[in-house]
mmCIF file of C-alpha atoms in Angstrom:
data_model
loop_
_atom_site.group_PDB
_atom_site.id
_atom_site.type_symbol
_atom_site.label_atom_id
_atom_site.label_comp_id
_atom_site.label_asym_id
_atom_site.label_seq_id
_atom_site.Cartn_x
_atom_site.Cartn_y
_atom_site.Cartn_z
ATOM 1 C CA MET A 213 2.639 16.702 -48.053
ATOM 2 C CA SER A 214 2.016 18.244 -44.655
ATOM 3 C CA THR A 215 3.988 15.393 -43.038
ATOM 4 C CA ILE A 216 6.994 16.091 -45.233
ATOM 5 C CA ILE A 217 6.848 19.771 -44.418
ATOM 6 C CA ALA A 218 6.588 19.034 -40.698
ATOM 7 C CA THR A 219 9.549 16.686 -40.920
ATOM 8 C CA LEU A 220 11.669 19.244 -42.750
ATOM 9 C CA GLY A 221 10.695 21.859 -40.236
ATOM 10 C CA THR A 222 11.692 19.597 -37.349
ATOM 11 C CA GLY A 223 15.041 18.790 -38.955
ATOM 12 C CA ARG A 224 15.733 22.467 -39.572
ATOM 13 C CA ALA A 225 14.864 23.346 -35.990
ATOM 14 C CA ARG A 226 17.119 20.542 -34.740
ATOM 15 C CA ARG A 227 20.026 21.826 -36.831
ATOM 16 C CA LEU A 228 19.396 25.362 -35.611
ATOM 17 C CA ARG A 229 19.463 24.213 -31.991
ATOM 18 C CA ALA A 230 22.660 22.284 -32.624
ATOM 19 C CA ALA A 231 24.297 25.320 -34.255
ATOM 20 C CA LEU A 232 23.255 27.597 -31.403
ATOM 21 C CA THR A 233 24.517 25.115 -28.821
ATOM 22 C CA LEU A 234 27.839 24.853 -30.653
ATOM 23 C CA LEU A 235 28.232 28.611 -30.818
ATOM 24 C CA LEU A 236 27.460 28.904 -27.105
ATOM 25 C CA ALA A 237 29.985 26.186 -26.248
ATOM 26 C CA VAL A 238 32.662 27.863 -28.396
ATOM 27 C CA ALA A 239 31.980 31.236 -26.773
ATOM 28 C CA ILE A 240 32.262 29.745 -23.260
ATOM 29 C CA ALA A 241 35.421 27.759 -24.142
ATOM 30 C CA VAL A 242 37.164 30.755 -25.677
ATOM 31 C CA GLY A 243 36.188 33.132 -22.895
ATOM 32 C CA ALA A 244 37.140 30.787 -20.050
ATOM 33 C CA PRO A 245 40.861 31.803 -19.755
ATOM 34 C CA PHE A 246 39.853 35.473 -19.373
ATOM 35 C CA TYR A 247 37.498 34.726 -16.506
ATOM 36 C CA PHE A 248 39.227 32.111 -14.325
ATOM 37 C CA ALA A 249 42.412 32.354 -12.247
ATOM 38 C CA PRO A 250 45.737 31.092 -13.742
ATOM 39 C CA PHE A 251 45.690 27.811 -11.816
ATOM 40 C CA GLN A 252 42.111 27.103 -12.917
ATOM 41 C CA VAL A 253 43.105 27.879 -16.493
ATOM 42 C CA PHE A 254 45.968 25.370 -16.117
ATOM 43 C CA GLN A 255 43.512 22.725 -14.915
ATOM 44 C CA LEU A 256 41.215 23.351 -17.890
ATOM 45 C CA THR A 257 44.231 23.047 -20.215
ATOM 46 C CA MET A 258 45.097 19.642 -18.702
ATOM 47 C CA VAL A 259 41.492 18.540 -19.176
ATOM 48 C CA LEU A 260 41.676 19.403 -22.887
ATOM 49 C CA LEU A 261 44.922 17.520 -23.482
ATOM 50 C CA TYR A 262 43.659 14.483 -21.575
ATOM 51 C CA ALA A 263 40.582 14.620 -23.750
ATOM 52 C CA VAL A 264 42.789 14.197 -26.862
ATOM 53 C CA ALA A 265 44.389 11.083 -25.309
ATOM 54 C CA LEU A 266 40.992 9.670 -24.307
ATOM 55 C CA ALA A 267 39.595 10.339 -27.798
ATOM 56 C CA GLY A 268 42.280 8.035 -29.207
ATOM 57 C CA LEU A 269 41.642 5.420 -26.524
ATOM 58 C CA ASN A 270 37.954 5.637 -27.293
ATOM 59 C CA LEU A 271 38.657 4.761 -30.953
ATOM 60 C CA LEU A 272 40.445 1.601 -29.819
ATOM 61 C CA VAL A 273 38.333 0.477 -26.864
ATOM 62 C CA GLY A 274 34.941 2.109 -27.336
ATOM 63 C CA PHE A 275 34.600 1.768 -31.103
ATOM 64 C CA GLY A 276 37.191 -0.923 -31.856
ATOM 65 C CA GLY A 277 36.240 -3.293 -29.095
ATOM 66 C CA GLN A 278 39.845 -3.966 -28.059
ATOM 67 C CA ILE A 279 41.296 -3.530 -24.594
ATOM 68 C CA SER A 280 44.464 -1.550 -23.945
ATOM 69 C CA LEU A 281 46.157 -0.983 -20.578
ATOM 70 C CA GLY A 282 49.233 0.611 -22.092
ATOM 71 C CA HIS A 283 47.915 3.853 -23.474
ATOM 72 C CA GLY A 284 50.118 5.821 -21.097
ATOM 73 C CA ALA A 285 53.168 4.469 -22.935
ATOM 74 C CA PHE A 286 52.080 6.129 -26.183
ATOM 75 C CA PHE A 287 51.408 9.270 -24.174
ATOM 76 C CA ALA A 288 54.962 9.136 -22.856
ATOM 77 C CA ALA A 289 56.376 8.516 -26.323
ATOM 78 C CA GLY A 290 54.784 11.678 -27.678
ATOM 79 C CA ALA A 291 55.927 13.710 -24.655
ATOM 80 C CA TYR A 292 59.534 12.532 -24.902
ATOM 81 C CA THR A 293 59.603 13.050 -28.673
ATOM 82 C CA SER A 294 58.700 16.681 -28.173
ATOM 83 C CA ALA A 295 61.045 17.141 -25.216
ATOM 84 C CA VAL A 296 64.070 15.572 -26.998
ATOM 85 C CA MET A 297 63.493 17.693 -30.092
ATOM 86 C CA LEU A 298 63.232 20.871 -27.993
ATOM 87 C CA ASP A 299 66.199 20.072 -25.731
ATOM 88 C CA ARG A 300 68.657 18.344 -28.058
ATOM 89 C CA TYR A 301 67.885 19.894 -31.429
ATOM 90 C CA ASP A 302 66.421 23.258 -30.390
ATOM 91 C CA THR A 303 63.469 23.029 -32.769
ATOM 92 C CA GLY A 304 60.300 25.076 -32.520
ATOM 93 C CA HIS A 305 57.377 23.876 -30.473
ATOM 94 C CA LEU A 306 54.974 23.638 -33.387
ATOM 95 C CA ALA A 307 57.434 21.516 -35.340
ATOM 96 C CA THR A 308 57.377 18.823 -32.667
ATOM 97 C CA LEU A 309 53.623 18.166 -32.970
ATOM 98 C CA PRO A 310 53.551 16.461 -36.376
ATOM 99 C CA VAL A 311 56.726 14.518 -35.599
ATOM 100 C CA ALA A 312 55.238 13.206 -32.339
ATOM 101 C CA ALA A 313 52.004 12.280 -34.109
ATOM 102 C CA ALA A 314 53.770 10.481 -36.970
ATOM 103 C CA GLY A 315 56.182 8.677 -34.670
ATOM 104 C CA CYS A 316 53.425 7.360 -32.410
ATOM 105 C CA PHE A 317 51.361 6.371 -35.421
ATOM 106 C CA LEU A 318 54.212 4.141 -36.629
ATOM 107 C CA LEU A 319 54.697 2.825 -33.125
ATOM 108 C CA GLY A 320 51.017 1.974 -32.963
ATOM 109 C CA LEU A 321 51.261 0.157 -36.309
ATOM 110 C CA ALA A 322 54.105 -1.969 -34.956
ATOM 111 C CA PHE A 323 52.283 -2.617 -31.690
ATOM 112 C CA GLY A 324 49.096 -3.519 -33.514
ATOM 113 C CA VAL A 325 50.662 -6.740 -34.772
ATOM 114 C CA PRO A 326 49.968 -8.620 -31.473
ATOM 115 C CA ALA A 327 46.358 -7.488 -31.745
ATOM 116 C CA LEU A 328 45.955 -9.770 -34.769
ATOM 117 C CA ARG A 329 46.516 -12.911 -32.677
ATOM 118 C CA LEU A 330 45.491 -11.810 -29.178
ATOM 119 C CA ARG A 331 42.268 -10.512 -27.788
ATOM 120 C CA GLY A 332 40.557 -9.854 -24.493
ATOM 121 C CA LEU A 333 42.591 -10.285 -21.366
ATOM 122 C CA TYR A 334 45.634 -11.563 -23.262
ATOM 123 C CA LEU A 335 45.856 -8.392 -25.310
ATOM 124 C CA ALA A 336 45.300 -6.296 -22.179
ATOM 125 C CA LEU A 337 48.201 -8.094 -20.467
ATOM 126 C CA VAL A 338 50.548 -7.411 -23.396
ATOM 127 C CA THR A 339 49.664 -3.704 -23.485
ATOM 128 C CA LEU A 340 50.105 -3.519 -19.701
ATOM 129 C CA ALA A 341 53.568 -5.032 -20.027
ATOM 130 C CA PHE A 342 54.439 -2.279 -22.539
ATOM 131 C CA ALA A 343 53.370 0.401 -20.030
ATOM 132 C CA VAL A 344 55.380 -1.273 -17.248
ATOM 133 C CA PHE A 345 58.742 -1.656 -18.978
ATOM 134 C CA LEU A 346 58.810 1.737 -20.730
ATOM 135 C CA PRO A 347 59.706 3.886 -17.693
ATOM 136 C CA PRO A 348 62.742 1.740 -16.803
ATOM 137 C CA LEU A 349 63.801 1.871 -20.460
ATOM 138 C CA LEU A 350 63.635 5.675 -20.426
ATOM 139 C CA LYS A 351 65.824 5.719 -17.347
ATOM 140 C CA ARG A 352 68.441 3.575 -19.115
ATOM 141 C CA LEU A 353 68.593 5.891 -22.118
ATOM 142 C CA GLU A 354 70.154 8.697 -20.117
ATOM 143 C CA PRO A 355 72.113 10.367 -22.943
ATOM 144 C CA VAL A 356 68.901 10.978 -24.822
ATOM 145 C CA THR A 357 66.126 11.109 -22.231
ATOM 146 C CA GLY A 358 68.001 12.509 -19.263
ATOM 147 C CA GLY A 359 67.577 9.349 -17.215
ATOM 148 C CA SER A 360 65.765 9.575 -13.911
ATOM 149 C CA MET A 361 66.244 13.340 -13.765
ATOM 150 C CA GLY A 362 64.198 13.844 -16.906
ATOM 151 C CA LEU A 363 64.300 16.796 -19.233
ATOM 152 C CA THR A 364 63.360 20.410 -18.577
ATOM 153 C CA VAL A 365 62.314 22.455 -21.608
ATOM 154 C CA ASP A 366 60.806 25.846 -22.241
ATOM 155 C CA LYS A 367 57.048 26.144 -22.289
ATOM 156 C CA LEU A 368 55.222 27.450 -25.308
ATOM 157 C CA GLN A 369 55.447 31.232 -25.043
ATOM 158 C CA PRO A 370 52.816 33.611 -26.398
ATOM 159 C CA PRO A 371 53.822 35.937 -29.247
ATOM 160 C CA GLU A 372 54.166 39.561 -28.431
ATOM 161 C CA TRP A 373 51.345 40.650 -30.731
ATOM 162 C CA SER A 374 48.800 38.513 -28.835
ATOM 163 C CA GLY A 375 49.056 40.421 -25.553
ATOM 164 C CA LEU A 376 48.106 37.233 -23.706
ATOM 165 C CA ALA A 377 49.559 35.687 -20.586
ATOM 166 C CA GLU A 378 51.369 32.377 -20.798
ATOM 167 C CA ASP A 379 48.533 30.352 -19.316
ATOM 168 C CA GLN A 380 45.940 31.968 -21.580
ATOM 169 C CA TRP A 381 48.004 31.344 -24.711
ATOM 170 C CA LEU A 382 48.647 27.714 -23.798
ATOM 171 C CA TYR A 383 44.960 27.167 -23.130
ATOM 172 C CA LEU A 384 43.903 28.610 -26.498
ATOM 173 C CA VAL A 385 46.505 26.609 -28.432
ATOM 174 C CA VAL A 386 45.564 23.344 -26.686
ATOM 175 C CA LEU A 387 41.894 24.180 -27.204
ATOM 176 C CA ALA A 388 42.453 24.535 -30.960
ATOM 177 C CA VAL A 389 44.377 21.248 -31.182
ATOM 178 C CA THR A 390 41.710 19.474 -29.106
ATOM 179 C CA ALA A 391 38.906 20.778 -31.333
ATOM 180 C CA VAL A 392 40.748 19.517 -34.445
ATOM 181 C CA ALA A 393 41.433 16.130 -32.842
ATOM 182 C CA LEU A 394 37.820 15.609 -31.794
ATOM 183 C CA LEU A 395 36.581 16.691 -35.216
ATOM 184 C CA LEU A 396 39.023 14.273 -36.836
ATOM 185 C CA ALA A 397 37.845 11.428 -34.613
ATOM 186 C CA ARG A 398 34.208 12.214 -35.457
ATOM 187 C CA ASN A 399 34.863 12.303 -39.240
ATOM 188 C CA LEU A 400 36.970 9.146 -38.984
ATOM 189 C CA LEU A 401 34.133 7.232 -37.392
ATOM 190 C CA ARG A 402 31.728 8.418 -40.114
ATOM 191 C CA SER A 403 34.044 7.285 -42.893
ATOM 192 C CA ARG A 404 34.215 3.889 -44.486
ATOM 193 C CA ALA A 405 37.103 2.868 -42.274
ATOM 194 C CA GLY A 406 35.158 3.892 -39.178
ATOM 195 C CA ARG A 407 32.101 1.853 -40.215
ATOM 196 C CA ALA A 408 34.362 -1.135 -40.846
ATOM 197 C CA LEU A 409 35.851 -0.679 -37.377
ATOM 198 C CA LEU A 410 32.377 -0.718 -35.849
ATOM 199 C CA ALA A 411 31.555 -3.855 -37.796
ATOM 200 C CA VAL A 412 34.671 -5.580 -36.456
ATOM 201 C CA ARG A 413 33.690 -4.590 -32.924
ATOM 202 C CA ASP A 414 30.149 -5.954 -33.209
ATOM 203 C CA ASN A 415 30.911 -9.252 -34.982
ATOM 204 C CA GLU A 416 34.258 -10.195 -36.464
ATOM 205 C CA SER A 417 32.938 -13.164 -38.410
ATOM 206 C CA ALA A 418 30.124 -11.219 -40.010
ATOM 207 C CA ALA A 419 32.495 -8.338 -40.825
ATOM 208 C CA GLU A 420 34.947 -10.717 -42.515
ATOM 209 C CA VAL A 421 32.118 -12.257 -44.569
ATOM 210 C CA MET A 422 31.156 -8.744 -45.724
ATOM 211 C CA GLY A 423 34.694 -8.156 -46.985
ATOM 212 C CA VAL A 424 36.248 -6.256 -44.080
ATOM 213 C CA ARG A 425 39.950 -6.974 -43.626
ATOM 214 C CA LEU A 426 40.290 -7.648 -39.895
ATOM 215 C CA SER A 427 44.056 -7.394 -39.781
ATOM 216 C CA LEU A 428 44.139 -4.007 -41.465
ATOM 217 C CA HIS A 429 41.469 -2.360 -39.351
ATOM 218 C CA LYS A 430 42.670 -3.773 -36.050
ATOM 219 C CA THR A 431 46.174 -2.493 -36.758
ATOM 220 C CA LEU A 432 44.899 0.903 -37.874
ATOM 221 C CA ALA A 433 42.847 1.160 -34.688
ATOM 222 C CA PHE A 434 46.030 0.879 -32.637
ATOM 223 C CA ALA A 435 47.822 3.334 -34.915
ATOM 224 C CA TRP A 436 45.084 5.967 -34.672
ATOM 225 C CA SER A 437 44.861 5.530 -30.927
ATOM 226 C CA ALA A 438 48.616 5.870 -30.505
ATOM 227 C CA MET A 439 48.669 8.961 -32.717
ATOM 228 C CA PHE A 440 46.103 10.777 -30.586
ATOM 229 C CA ALA A 441 48.002 9.784 -27.449
ATOM 230 C CA GLY A 442 51.230 11.082 -28.949
ATOM 231 C CA VAL A 443 49.622 14.432 -29.733
ATOM 232 C CA ALA A 444 48.378 14.627 -26.150
ATOM 233 C CA GLY A 445 51.864 13.825 -24.843
ATOM 234 C CA CYS A 446 53.352 16.576 -27.029
ATOM 235 C CA LEU A 447 50.842 19.061 -25.599
ATOM 236 C CA TYR A 448 51.765 17.860 -22.112
ATOM 237 C CA THR A 449 55.400 18.843 -22.725
ATOM 238 C CA TRP A 450 54.347 22.268 -23.946
ATOM 239 C CA VAL A 451 52.198 22.884 -20.868
ATOM 240 C CA ILE A 452 54.334 21.327 -18.122
ATOM 241 C CA GLY A 453 57.819 22.026 -19.510
ATOM 242 C CA PHE A 454 59.208 18.942 -17.821
ATOM 243 C CA VAL A 455 59.160 15.186 -18.476
ATOM 244 C CA SER A 456 60.499 12.302 -16.410
ATOM 245 C CA PRO A 457 59.969 8.501 -16.445
ATOM 246 C CA ASP A 458 58.111 8.591 -13.137
ATOM 247 C CA SER A 459 55.438 10.824 -14.669
ATOM 248 C CA PHE A 460 54.352 8.069 -17.054
ATOM 249 C CA SER A 461 54.052 4.969 -14.899
ATOM 250 C CA PHE A 462 51.505 2.258 -15.634
ATOM 251 C CA VAL A 463 49.149 4.030 -13.175
ATOM 252 C CA LEU A 464 48.637 6.660 -15.912
ATOM 253 C CA SER A 465 47.366 3.972 -18.280
ATOM 254 C CA ILE A 466 44.930 2.628 -15.686
ATOM 255 C CA THR A 467 43.744 6.119 -14.873
ATOM 256 C CA LEU A 468 43.122 6.936 -18.547
ATOM 257 C CA LEU A 469 41.137 3.726 -19.063
ATOM 258 C CA ALA A 470 39.099 4.396 -15.917
ATOM 259 C CA GLY A 471 38.422 7.948 -17.072
ATOM 260 C CA LEU A 472 37.165 6.739 -20.415
ATOM 261 C CA VAL A 473 34.864 4.169 -18.843
ATOM 262 C CA VAL A 474 33.470 6.785 -16.432
ATOM 263 C CA GLY A 475 33.047 9.334 -19.243
ATOM 264 C CA GLY A 476 31.309 6.893 -21.564
ATOM 265 C CA LEU A 477 32.630 4.254 -23.951
ATOM 266 C CA GLY A 478 31.610 4.706 -27.576
ATOM 267 C CA SER A 479 30.496 8.301 -27.055
ATOM 268 C CA LEU A 480 31.884 11.359 -28.785
ATOM 269 C CA TYR A 481 31.442 13.390 -25.599
ATOM 270 C CA GLY A 482 32.779 10.700 -23.273
ATOM 271 C CA PRO A 483 36.453 11.746 -23.638
ATOM 272 C CA LEU A 484 35.714 15.276 -22.452
ATOM 273 C CA LEU A 485 33.750 14.077 -19.411
ATOM 274 C CA GLY A 486 36.357 11.392 -18.659
ATOM 275 C CA ALA A 487 39.186 13.934 -18.923
ATOM 276 C CA ALA A 488 37.452 16.139 -16.376
ATOM 277 C CA PHE A 489 37.100 13.124 -14.131
ATOM 278 C CA VAL A 490 40.799 12.263 -14.516
ATOM 279 C CA MET A 491 41.833 15.829 -13.717
ATOM 280 C CA TYR A 492 39.566 16.864 -10.878
ATOM 281 C CA VAL A 493 38.585 13.687 -8.979
ATOM 282 C CA PRO A 494 42.139 12.826 -7.729
ATOM 283 C CA SER A 495 42.507 16.348 -6.322
ATOM 284 C CA VAL A 496 39.039 16.136 -4.720
ATOM 285 C CA SER A 497 40.019 12.760 -3.259
ATOM 286 C CA GLN A 498 43.199 14.262 -1.850
ATOM 287 C CA ASP A 499 41.195 17.062 -0.203
ATOM 288 C CA LEU A 500 38.656 14.637 1.286
ATOM 289 C CA SER A 501 41.230 12.167 2.647
ATOM 290 C CA GLU A 502 44.916 12.941 2.770
ATOM 291 C CA ALA A 503 45.628 9.554 4.354
ATOM 292 C CA ALA A 504 43.927 7.372 1.717
ATOM 293 C CA PRO A 505 43.045 9.345 -1.422
ATOM 294 C CA GLY A 506 43.025 6.183 -3.489
ATOM 295 C CA VAL A 507 40.170 4.783 -1.403
ATOM 296 C CA VAL A 508 38.034 7.871 -2.044
ATOM 297 C CA PHE A 509 38.918 7.764 -5.726
ATOM 298 C CA GLY A 510 37.848 4.132 -5.974
ATOM 299 C CA LEU A 511 34.618 4.765 -4.124
ATOM 300 C CA LEU A 512 33.785 7.649 -6.442
ATOM 301 C CA ILE A 513 34.319 5.414 -9.488
ATOM 302 C CA ILE A 514 32.048 2.763 -7.978
ATOM 303 C CA THR A 515 29.373 5.394 -7.230
ATOM 304 C CA VAL A 516 29.465 6.763 -10.786
ATOM 305 C CA MET A 517 29.281 3.244 -12.264
ATOM 306 C CA PHE A 518 26.297 2.447 -10.072
ATOM 307 C CA VAL A 519 24.427 5.618 -10.990
ATOM 308 C CA ALA A 520 25.449 5.693 -14.675
ATOM 309 C CA PRO A 521 26.507 2.191 -15.915
ATOM 310 C CA THR A 522 26.975 3.561 -19.461
ATOM 311 C CA GLY A 523 29.105 6.445 -18.276
ATOM 312 C CA LEU A 524 28.408 10.111 -17.645
ATOM 313 C CA ALA A 525 27.711 10.687 -21.347
ATOM 314 C CA GLY A 526 24.792 8.265 -21.204
ATOM 315 C CA LEU A 527 23.306 9.631 -17.959
ATOM 316 C CA PRO A 528 21.010 12.261 -19.644
ATOM 317 C CA GLY A 529 19.573 9.582 -21.916
ATOM 318 C CA ARG A 530 18.855 7.297 -18.974
ATOM 319 C CA VAL A 531 17.150 10.142 -17.116
ATOM 320 C CA ARG A 532 14.963 10.965 -20.118
ATOM 321 C CA ALA A 533 14.062 7.321 -20.632
ATOM 322 C CA ALA A 534 13.152 6.931 -16.933
ATOM 323 C CA ALA A 535 11.034 10.075 -17.074
ATOM 324 C CA ALA A 536 9.320 8.876 -20.260
ATOM 325 C CA ARG A 537 8.428 5.580 -18.564
ATOM 326 C CA ARG A 538 7.158 7.208 -15.412
ATOM 327 C CA LEU A 539 4.953 9.880 -16.980
ATOM 328 C CA PRO A 540 2.522 7.515 -18.800
ATOM 329 C CA ARG A 541 2.454 5.273 -15.720
ATOM 330 C CA ALA A 542 1.573 8.224 -13.499
ATOM 331 C CA ALA A 543 -1.095 9.398 -15.931
ATOM 332 C CA ALA A 544 -2.633 5.939 -16.074
ATOM 333 C CA THR A 545 -2.616 5.765 -12.259
ATOM 334 C CA ARG A 546 -4.443 9.100 -12.040
ATOM 335 C CA ASP A 547 -7.037 7.967 -14.587
ATOM 336 C CA HIS A 548 -7.819 4.729 -12.698
ATOM 337 C CA THR A 549 -7.779 6.179 -9.179
ATOM 338 C CA PRO A 550 -11.184 7.747 -8.234
ATOM 339 C CA ASP A 551 -11.074 10.921 -6.153
ATOM 340 C CA ALA A 552 -13.220 11.328 -3.058
ATOM 341 C CA GLY A 553 -16.312 13.360 -3.842
ATOM 342 C CA SER A 554 -15.677 13.275 -7.567
ATOM 343 C CA ALA A 555 -18.322 12.937 -10.175
ATOM 344 C CA SER A 556 -17.568 9.237 -10.591
ATOM 345 C CA ASP A 557 -18.805 8.577 -7.057
ATOM 346 C CA VAL A 558 -21.940 10.734 -7.415
ATOM 347 C CA GLU A 559 -24.869 9.727 -9.529
ATOM 348 C CA PRO A 560 -25.668 12.526 -11.968
ATOM 349 C CA ALA A 561 -29.128 14.039 -11.752
ATOM 350 C CA SER A 562 -31.480 13.139 -14.581
ATOM 351 C CA PRO A 563 -31.822 15.947 -17.085
ATOM 352 C CA ALA A 564 -35.239 17.512 -17.498
ATOM 353 C CA GLY A 565 -37.499 15.573 -19.793
ATOM 354 C CA ASP A 566 -35.565 12.306 -19.543
ATOM 355 C CA ALA A 567 -37.217 9.206 -18.233
ATOM 356 C CA PRO A 568 -35.899 8.264 -14.829
ATOM 357 C CA GLU A 569 -33.819 5.106 -14.649
ATOM 358 C CA GLU A 570 -35.781 2.192 -13.361
ATOM 359 C CA ARG A 571 -34.523 1.205 -9.918
ATOM 360 C CA HIS A 572 -35.520 -1.656 -7.658
ATOM 361 C CA GLU A 573 -35.472 -0.478 -4.096
ATOM 362 C CA SER A 574 -36.648 -2.096 -0.922
ATOM 363 C CA PRO A 575 -39.772 -0.582 0.783
ATOM 364 C CA ALA A 576 -37.589 0.670 3.619
ATOM 365 C CA ALA A 577 -35.330 2.514 1.223
ATOM 366 C CA SER A 578 -38.339 4.049 -0.550
ATOM 367 C CA GLU A 579 -39.777 5.202 2.745
ATOM 368 C CA SER A 580 -36.440 6.688 3.798
ATOM 369 C CA SER A 581 -36.106 8.532 0.517
ATOM 370 C CA ALA A 582 -39.601 9.924 0.817
ATOM 371 C CA THR A 583 -39.221 11.128 4.372
ATOM 372 C CA ASP A 584 -35.567 12.284 4.444
ATOM 373 C CA THR A 585 -34.788 14.339 1.310
ATOM 374 C CA PRO A 586 -31.916 16.845 1.651
ATOM 375 C CA ALA A 587 -32.043 20.281 0.191
ATOM 376 C CA ASP A 588 -29.229 19.671 -2.345
ATOM 377 C CA PRO A 589 -30.308 16.952 -4.775
ATOM 378 C CA ALA A 590 -26.674 16.359 -5.911
ATOM 379 C CA VAL A 591 -25.790 15.096 -2.443
ATOM 380 C CA ALA A 592 -28.805 12.933 -2.142
ATOM 381 C CA ASP A 593 -27.209 9.837 -3.582
ATOM 382 C CA ALA A 594 -23.596 10.625 -2.564
ATOM 383 C CA GLN A 595 -23.120 7.306 -0.780
ATOM 384 C CA PRO A 596 -21.190 4.158 -1.664
ATOM 385 C CA VAL A 597 -22.903 1.749 -3.958
ATOM 386 C CA GLY A 598 -24.590 -1.080 -2.015
ATOM 387 C CA ALA A 599 -24.537 0.824 1.311
ATOM 388 C CA PRO A 600 -27.491 0.290 3.662
ATOM 389 C CA PRO A 601 -30.302 2.850 3.401
ATOM 390 C CA ARG A 602 -30.012 5.934 5.488
ATOM 391 C CA THR A 603 -32.293 6.439 8.488
ATOM 392 C CA GLU A 604 -33.305 9.521 10.346
ATOM 393 C CA LYS A 605 -30.727 8.790 13.103
ATOM 394 C CA GLU A 606 -27.935 8.879 10.546
#
């Protein structure tokens, strides 16, 4: 009974800590735009929208076990969907979000068909080809996309009743959309479809034997991933107010995949950490070396992968595991290492009334003990075992 009560108490304390941590994180996130400068608020906004894109890529790569090098193309599709609706049809900003999400979901369904027959490097090559040919295609569709010049649209403006600046309002709107997207990804992974997706990632043959339809879940993984990327692209249009084909080259797809790997594959917090890496590390690389920022960027990726092979999200767990292994080892070392002058090296004096231990000593040792007795009896035998008997000269 006491064990059950202790377990319930531990679970309640864990939930309480999680709730307090969540409240603290929400308070910090909401208060950030009122503390930082406008440019820093813009950077945080970009981190949040990149986190939405990486959350979708995490569903496909981290939890689905499939490789995609063309995620930037879905990002561009969502951005251009929003920009075309704002520029050509003069719709509201909020109306473009569900359209971009639905359009990219259908595009992901269509693109998921090759995933049924391809895997590994072959699938990665096909997705990379999609990211490579999309920018030239956007340039050819000049009547709709604006060609190489792109499209310039109005940013999302704050309502008059809010009393907020433009950067603060954009940050709070993107923060709300990001929170909903991450919560949706979390609930999706805990659903039956999410468990089936994990089973397909771990072992396709075993999952098929258990009744999981591989074709359905592989296609849905691409569709969900594309939907999240489309939402992130729509937010990008709201924040930047400008889209062009050169903004969505295949380098964007490689950067997103690198950010997810650095943040942590298969982790719910990995997209946030990877988005921060995607946003801040290139600027830091540019500050460190204006001549070769790509070299610094690559070295930083190698360093992070060497220190945290499972990504930044898995680094705290690795530190705790290393500390847990070292603490018992250090305690065992202290227990087996005798200290100089400790009680283990000194023979304890016989208590009063106890019979003295029978000892076989040489006559010389007996004579030395009888003639050279120190004042402190505890130090009398404080000598290594087996050492030669002391003499008066010593």
